[in-house]
CSV table of C-alpha atoms and ligand atoms in Angstrom, one decimal:
chain,number,residue,atom,x,y,z
A,1,MET,CA,36.5,-14.5,108.4
A,2,SER,CA,40.3,-14.0,107.7
A,3,LYS,CA,42.5,-16.9,106.4
A,4,VAL,CA,45.3,-18.5,108.3
A,5,VAL,CA,48.4,-18.9,106.1
A,6,THR,CA,51.1,-21.1,107.6
A,7,PHE,CA,54.6,-21.3,106.3
A,8,GLY,CA,56.3,-24.2,108.0
A,9,SER,CA,57.7,-27.7,108.2
A,10,LEU,CA,56.2,-31.1,107.4
A,11,ASN,CA,57.8,-34.1,109.0
A,12,MET,CA,57.0,-37.8,109.2
A,13,ASP,CA,57.3,-38.5,112.9
A,14,LEU,CA,58.8,-41.8,114.1
A,15,THR,CA,57.9,-41.9,117.8
A,16,ILE,CA,58.6,-44.4,120.6
A,17,GLU,CA,57.9,-44.6,124.3
A,18,CYS,CA,60.6,-45.6,126.8
A,19,LEU,CA,60.7,-46.0,130.5
A,20,ARG,CA,64.4,-45.0,130.8
A,21,LEU,CA,66.6,-42.9,128.5
A,22,PRO,CA,69.7,-44.8,127.3
A,23,GLN,CA,73.1,-43.7,128.5
A,24,ALA,CA,75.9,-43.4,125.8
A,25,GLY,CA,76.6,-46.8,124.3
A,26,GLU,CA,73.5,-48.3,126.0
A,27,THR,CA,70.4,-49.9,124.4
A,28,VAL,CA,67.0,-49.9,126.1
A,29,ASP,CA,63.7,-51.3,125.2
A,30,GLY,CA,61.0,-49.1,123.8
A,31,SER,CA,57.2,-49.6,123.2
A,32,ASP,CA,54.2,-48.2,121.3
A,33,LEU,CA,56.1,-47.2,118.2
A,34,ILE,CA,54.1,-45.0,115.8
A,35,LEU,CA,54.7,-43.4,112.4
A,36,ASN,CA,52.5,-40.4,111.8
A,37,PRO,CA,52.4,-37.1,110.1
A,38,GLY,CA,53.8,-34.1,112.1
A,39,GLY,CA,56.1,-31.1,111.7
A,40,LYS,CA,55.4,-27.9,113.6
A,41,GLY,CA,54.1,-26.2,110.5
A,42,GLY,CA,51.8,-29.0,109.4
A,43,ASN,CA,50.5,-29.5,113.0
A,44,GLN,CA,49.7,-25.8,113.3
A,45,ALA,CA,48.0,-25.7,109.9
A,46,VAL,CA,45.9,-28.8,110.8
A,47,ALA,CA,45.0,-27.4,114.2
A,48,ALA,CA,43.8,-24.2,112.6
A,49,ALA,CA,41.7,-26.1,110.0
A,50,ARG,CA,40.3,-28.5,112.6
A,51,ALA,CA,39.4,-25.5,114.8
A,52,GLY,CA,37.3,-24.0,112.0
A,53,ALA,CA,39.7,-21.7,110.1
A,54,GLN,CA,40.3,-21.5,106.4
A,55,SER,CA,43.8,-22.8,106.5
A,56,GLN,CA,46.4,-22.6,103.8
A,57,MET,CA,49.9,-24.1,103.9
A,58,ILE,CA,53.2,-23.0,102.2
A,59,ALA,CA,55.7,-25.9,102.5
A,60,CYS,CA,57.8,-28.4,100.7
A,61,VAL,CA,58.0,-32.2,100.8
A,62,GLY,CA,60.3,-34.7,99.0
A,63,ASP,CA,59.3,-36.8,96.1
A,64,ASP,CA,59.0,-39.9,98.3
A,65,VAL,CA,56.4,-42.1,100.1
A,66,PHE,CA,56.5,-39.9,103.2
A,67,GLY,CA,56.0,-36.7,101.1
A,68,ARG,CA,52.8,-38.2,99.6
A,69,GLU,CA,51.5,-39.3,103.0
A,70,LEU,CA,52.2,-35.9,104.5
A,71,LEU,CA,50.3,-34.2,101.7
A,72,ASP,CA,47.4,-36.7,101.9
A,73,ALA,CA,47.1,-36.1,105.7
A,74,LEU,CA,46.9,-32.3,105.3
A,75,LYS,CA,44.2,-32.6,102.7
A,76,ALA,CA,42.2,-35.1,104.8
A,77,TYR,CA,42.3,-32.6,107.7
A,78,GLY,CA,41.0,-29.8,105.5
A,79,VAL,CA,44.2,-27.8,104.8
A,80,ASP,CA,44.6,-26.2,101.4
A,81,VAL,CA,47.8,-27.7,100.0
A,82,THR,CA,47.9,-25.8,96.6
A,83,HIS,CA,51.2,-24.2,97.6
A,84,VAL,CA,52.9,-27.3,99.1
A,85,GLN,CA,55.7,-28.1,96.6
A,86,THR,CA,57.3,-31.5,96.0
A,87,ARG,CA,61.0,-31.5,95.3
A,88,GLU,CA,62.8,-34.2,93.5
A,89,ASN,CA,66.0,-35.7,94.8
A,90,THR,CA,65.3,-34.4,98.3
A,91,PRO,CA,64.0,-36.5,101.2
A,92,SER,CA,60.9,-35.4,103.1
A,93,GLY,CA,61.5,-34.0,106.6
A,94,MET,CA,61.6,-36.5,109.5
A,95,ALA,CA,61.4,-36.2,113.3
A,96,PHE,CA,62.7,-38.9,115.6
A,97,ILE,CA,60.8,-38.6,118.9
A,98,THR,CA,61.3,-40.3,122.2
A,99,ARG,CA,58.4,-40.1,124.6
A,100,TYR,CA,59.6,-40.3,128.2
A,101,HIS,CA,57.8,-39.5,131.4
A,102,ASN,CA,55.0,-37.4,129.9
A,103,ASP,CA,57.4,-35.4,127.8
A,104,ASN,CA,59.3,-35.7,124.5
A,105,ARG,CA,62.7,-35.3,123.0
A,106,ILE,CA,63.0,-34.6,119.3
A,107,ILE,CA,65.7,-34.9,116.7
A,108,LEU,CA,64.9,-33.4,113.3
A,109,HIS,CA,66.1,-34.2,109.8
A,110,ALA,CA,65.0,-31.1,107.9
A,111,GLY,CA,65.2,-32.5,104.4
A,112,ALA,CA,62.8,-30.7,102.0
A,113,ASN,CA,61.8,-28.3,104.8
A,114,HIS,CA,64.9,-26.3,104.0
A,115,ALA,CA,64.2,-26.2,100.2
A,116,LEU,CA,62.1,-23.1,99.9
A,117,ILE,CA,63.9,-19.8,99.7
A,118,GLY,CA,62.6,-16.4,100.8
A,119,PRO,CA,61.6,-15.0,97.3
A,120,GLU,CA,59.5,-18.2,96.7
A,121,VAL,CA,57.7,-17.9,100.0
A,122,CYS,CA,57.1,-14.2,99.6
A,123,SER,CA,55.7,-14.5,96.1
A,124,VAL,CA,53.2,-17.1,97.3
A,125,LEU,CA,52.2,-14.8,100.1
A,126,GLU,CA,51.6,-12.0,97.7
A,127,GLU,CA,49.5,-14.3,95.6
A,128,ILE,CA,47.2,-15.7,98.3
A,129,ALA,CA,47.1,-13.4,101.4
A,130,CYS,CA,45.2,-10.2,102.0
A,131,PRO,CA,45.6,-7.6,104.7
A,132,GLY,CA,44.0,-8.8,107.9
A,133,ASP,CA,44.8,-12.5,107.2
A,134,LEU,CA,46.9,-14.3,109.8
A,135,PHE,CA,50.4,-15.5,109.0
A,136,VAL,CA,51.9,-18.3,111.2
A,137,THR,CA,55.4,-19.6,111.1
A,138,GLN,CA,58.0,-21.5,113.2
A,139,PHE,CA,61.8,-22.1,112.9
A,140,GLU,CA,62.0,-25.6,111.3
A,141,CYS,CA,62.3,-24.2,107.7
A,142,ASP,CA,65.2,-22.2,106.2
A,143,LEU,CA,65.7,-19.4,108.7
A,144,GLU,CA,66.5,-16.7,106.1
A,145,ALA,CA,63.3,-17.6,104.2
A,146,THR,CA,61.3,-17.5,107.5
A,147,PHE,CA,62.6,-14.1,108.4
A,148,ALA,CA,61.9,-12.8,104.9
A,149,ALA,CA,58.4,-14.2,105.0
A,150,VAL,CA,57.7,-12.6,108.4
A,151,GLU,CA,58.8,-9.2,107.2
A,152,ARG,CA,56.8,-9.5,103.9
A,153,ALA,CA,53.7,-10.6,105.8
A,154,HIS,CA,54.0,-7.7,108.2
A,155,HIS,CA,54.5,-5.2,105.4
A,156,MET,CA,51.4,-6.6,103.6
A,157,GLY,CA,49.3,-6.0,106.7
A,158,LEU,CA,48.9,-9.6,107.9
A,159,TYR,CA,48.7,-10.4,111.6
A,160,THR,CA,52.0,-12.3,112.2
A,161,ILE,CA,52.3,-15.1,114.7
A,162,VAL,CA,55.8,-16.4,115.2
A,163,ASN,CA,56.7,-19.6,117.2
A,164,PRO,CA,60.5,-19.5,117.5
A,165,ALA,CA,60.8,-23.3,117.8
A,166,PRO,CA,63.3,-24.8,117.8
A,167,ALA,CA,64.8,-21.7,119.5
A,168,LYS,CA,67.2,-19.7,117.3
A,169,GLU,CA,68.3,-16.0,117.6
A,170,LEU,CA,66.2,-13.5,115.7
A,171,PRO,CA,67.5,-10.1,114.4
A,172,ASP,CA,65.9,-7.0,115.9
A,173,HIS,CA,64.2,-6.0,112.7
A,174,VAL,CA,62.3,-9.3,112.7
A,175,TYR,CA,61.1,-8.8,116.3
A,176,ARG,CA,59.6,-5.5,115.1
A,177,CYS,CA,57.5,-7.3,112.5
A,178,ILE,CA,55.8,-9.7,115.1
A,179,ASP,CA,52.3,-9.2,116.3
A,180,LEU,CA,52.2,-12.3,118.5
A,181,LEU,CA,55.3,-14.2,119.7
A,182,MET,CA,54.3,-17.7,121.0
A,183,LEU,CA,56.9,-19.7,122.8
A,184,ASN,CA,57.5,-22.1,125.7
A,185,GLU,CA,59.6,-21.4,128.8
A,186,THR,CA,62.8,-23.1,127.4
A,187,GLU,CA,62.6,-21.0,124.2
A,188,ALA,CA,61.9,-17.8,126.2
A,189,GLN,CA,65.0,-18.5,128.4
A,190,PHE,CA,67.2,-19.2,125.4
A,191,LEU,CA,66.2,-16.0,123.7
A,192,THR,CA,66.2,-13.6,126.7
A,193,GLY,CA,68.8,-15.2,128.9
A,194,ILE,CA,66.3,-14.7,131.8
A,195,PRO,CA,65.5,-17.9,133.8
A,196,ALA,CA,61.9,-18.8,133.0
A,197,GLU,CA,60.9,-19.4,136.6
A,198,GLY,CA,58.8,-17.4,138.9
A,199,ALA,CA,56.3,-14.6,138.2
A,200,GLU,CA,58.9,-11.8,138.4
A,201,ASN,CA,61.2,-13.5,135.8
A,202,LEU,CA,58.3,-14.2,133.5
A,203,HIS,CA,57.3,-10.6,133.7
A,204,ARG,CA,60.9,-9.5,132.8
A,205,ALA,CA,60.9,-11.9,129.9
A,206,LEU,CA,57.7,-10.5,128.5
A,207,ASP,CA,59.1,-7.0,128.9
A,208,TRP,CA,62.3,-8.0,127.1
A,209,PHE,CA,60.3,-9.0,124.0
A,210,ARG,CA,58.1,-6.0,124.2
A,211,THR,CA,61.1,-3.6,124.3
A,212,ARG,CA,62.3,-5.2,121.1
A,213,GLY,CA,59.0,-4.2,119.4
A,214,VAL,CA,56.9,-7.4,119.7
A,215,ARG,CA,53.3,-6.4,120.2
A,216,ASN,CA,51.9,-9.4,122.1
A,217,VAL,CA,53.6,-12.4,123.7
A,218,ILE,CA,52.3,-15.7,125.0
A,219,ILE,CA,54.7,-18.0,127.0
A,220,THR,CA,53.3,-21.5,127.5
A,221,LEU,CA,54.1,-23.0,130.9
A,222,GLY,CA,53.2,-26.7,130.5
A,223,ASP,CA,50.8,-27.8,133.2
A,224,ALA,CA,50.9,-24.3,134.7
A,225,GLY,CA,49.0,-22.9,131.7
A,226,SER,CA,50.2,-19.9,129.8
A,227,ILE,CA,51.0,-16.3,130.5
A,228,VAL,CA,49.6,-13.8,128.0
A,229,CYS,CA,50.7,-10.3,127.4
A,230,CYS,CA,48.3,-8.5,125.1
A,231,ASP,CA,47.9,-4.8,124.5
A,232,GLY,CA,50.1,-4.2,127.6
A,233,GLN,CA,47.8,-6.3,129.9
A,234,GLU,CA,49.1,-9.5,131.4
A,235,PHE,CA,46.9,-12.5,132.4
A,236,LEU,CA,47.4,-16.1,133.2
A,237,VAL,CA,45.3,-18.8,131.5
A,238,PRO,CA,45.4,-21.9,133.7
A,239,ALA,CA,45.9,-25.3,132.1
A,240,ARG,CA,43.1,-27.9,132.1
A,241,ARG,CA,43.6,-31.0,134.4
A,242,VAL,CA,43.8,-34.0,132.0
A,243,THR,CA,45.5,-37.3,131.9
A,244,VAL,CA,48.7,-37.0,129.8
A,245,VAL,CA,49.2,-39.6,127.1
A,246,ASP,CA,51.6,-37.7,124.8
A,247,THR,CA,52.6,-34.0,124.8
A,248,THR,CA,53.7,-34.0,121.2
A,249,ALA,CA,52.0,-31.2,119.2
A,250,ALA,CA,50.3,-29.8,122.3
A,251,GLY,CA,52.0,-26.4,121.7
A,252,ASP,CA,51.2,-26.6,117.9
A,253,THR,CA,47.6,-27.3,118.7
A,254,TYR,CA,47.4,-24.3,121.0
A,255,ILE,CA,48.9,-22.0,118.3
A,256,GLY,CA,46.7,-23.3,115.4
A,257,ALA,CA,43.5,-23.2,117.5
A,258,LEU,CA,44.4,-19.7,118.8
A,259,ALA,CA,45.0,-18.5,115.2
A,260,ALA,CA,41.6,-20.0,114.1
A,261,SER,CA,39.8,-18.3,116.9
A,262,LEU,CA,41.5,-14.9,116.3
A,263,SER,CA,40.7,-15.3,112.5
A,264,GLN,CA,37.0,-15.5,113.5
A,265,GLY,CA,37.3,-12.1,115.3
A,266,LYS,CA,37.3,-13.5,118.9
A,267,SER,CA,39.2,-11.6,121.6
A,268,MET,CA,42.6,-12.8,122.9
A,269,GLU,CA,41.1,-13.8,126.2
A,270,GLU,CA,38.5,-16.0,124.6
A,271,SER,CA,41.0,-17.4,122.0
A,272,THR,CA,43.5,-18.4,124.7
A,273,ARG,CA,40.8,-20.2,126.6
A,274,PHE,CA,39.8,-22.0,123.4
A,275,ALA,CA,43.4,-22.8,122.5
A,276,THR,CA,44.2,-24.1,126.0
A,277,ALA,CA,41.2,-26.5,125.8
A,278,ALA,CA,42.4,-27.7,122.3
A,279,ALA,CA,45.9,-28.4,123.7
A,280,ALA,CA,44.5,-30.3,126.7
A,281,LEU,CA,42.5,-32.5,124.3
A,282,ALA,CA,45.6,-33.1,122.1
A,283,ILE,CA,47.7,-34.4,125.0
A,284,GLY,CA,45.1,-37.1,125.8
A,285,HIS,CA,46.0,-38.8,122.5
A,286,CYS,CA,49.2,-40.2,121.1
A,287,GLY,CA,51.0,-38.7,118.1
A,288,ALA,CA,51.0,-35.3,116.3
A,289,GLN,CA,48.3,-34.5,113.7
A,290,GLN,CA,46.3,-37.5,114.7
A,291,SER,CA,45.8,-36.1,118.2
A,292,ILE,CA,44.5,-32.7,117.2
A,293,PRO,CA,40.8,-32.1,118.1
A,294,ASP,CA,38.1,-30.5,115.9
A,295,GLN,CA,36.1,-27.4,116.7
A,296,ASN,CA,33.0,-29.3,118.0
A,297,THR,CA,35.1,-31.4,120.4
A,298,ILE,CA,36.8,-28.3,121.8
A,299,GLU,CA,33.5,-26.4,122.2
A,300,GLN,CA,31.9,-29.4,123.9
A,301,PHE,CA,34.9,-29.7,126.3
A,302,LEU,CA,34.6,-26.0,127.2
A,303,LYS,CA,30.8,-26.4,127.7
A,304,GLU,CA,31.2,-29.4,130.0
A,305,GLU,CA,34.0,-27.7,131.9
A,306,SER,CA,31.8,-24.6,132.5
A,307,LEU,CA,29.1,-27.0,134.1
A,308,CYS,CA,31.6,-28.4,136.6
B,1,RIB,O1,55.9,-29.8,117.8
B,1,RIB,C1,55.9,-31.2,117.5
B,1,RIB,C2,56.6,-31.5,116.2
B,1,RIB,O2,57.9,-31.1,116.3
B,1,RIB,C3,56.5,-32.9,115.8
B,1,RIB,O3,55.4,-33.3,115.1
B,1,RIB,C4,57.9,-33.1,115.0
B,1,RIB,O4,57.7,-33.3,113.7
B,1,RIB,C5,58.6,-31.8,115.3
B,1,RIB,O5,58.6,-31.0,114.2
């Protein structure tokens, strides 16, 4: 089994539900406030570990109470944190999340997530990763460091999974180093300029990425499932019908579970089914890392579904 190595963000999430979003200058009541470990990188590493992968994290937290809690959470979920650094005089990353009408809006404070620079990340990769391992990253850390890590991982023979979230432009030479680009409709539209609506436009967006050298692409479509383009074949994976409690970290759960399944040698088709089930289970619970299901729960869910 290959390892899943994630370079990414760790945030303490402060999240609140509201029935109406405030206008400028207005105050509204919120409810169900929670403080819980998140960050796209941490969530994806936890999802990979919970789904059965050997999961290692490269990240940075501040020397503060949130930093210690973020590290403890990763350890408790089975992620190897040997290469998570703690920086003095830097606050840990934070995310301020409003849950509204089954969706969320997020404001980030990067803090220590921007502390690691490219040579530091690359030297850890050289130390811990082997050809055939999977490398997973997103765009909440320093962008230059992220691009350098994707390039290094690719040249080392790792299978690179890039989640360009929050959406930011990528240079062409980085696109060429991506084995699997995983993004949602909003991010796809931002990067391609193609409206992410309708089968024809989605097909054009997938092609746009492929002509830039990306080998495989998955666009997640919320409750419509995900469209997968793998080895030149396109297929749709329908979403599971579940009651939505909180969509935070659903996409991260999909990515981590997918990476775990691929790391066990499963096909893209089987892995996307597994990842879709994992994401469906995550949205049935509130919060980020605390909502991510384990391998047994995902397999049981798939089994029960096949009996229906
Ligand atoms: O994808 C969800 C995550 O985005 C949250 O956990 C929050 O920390 C932000 O990074």
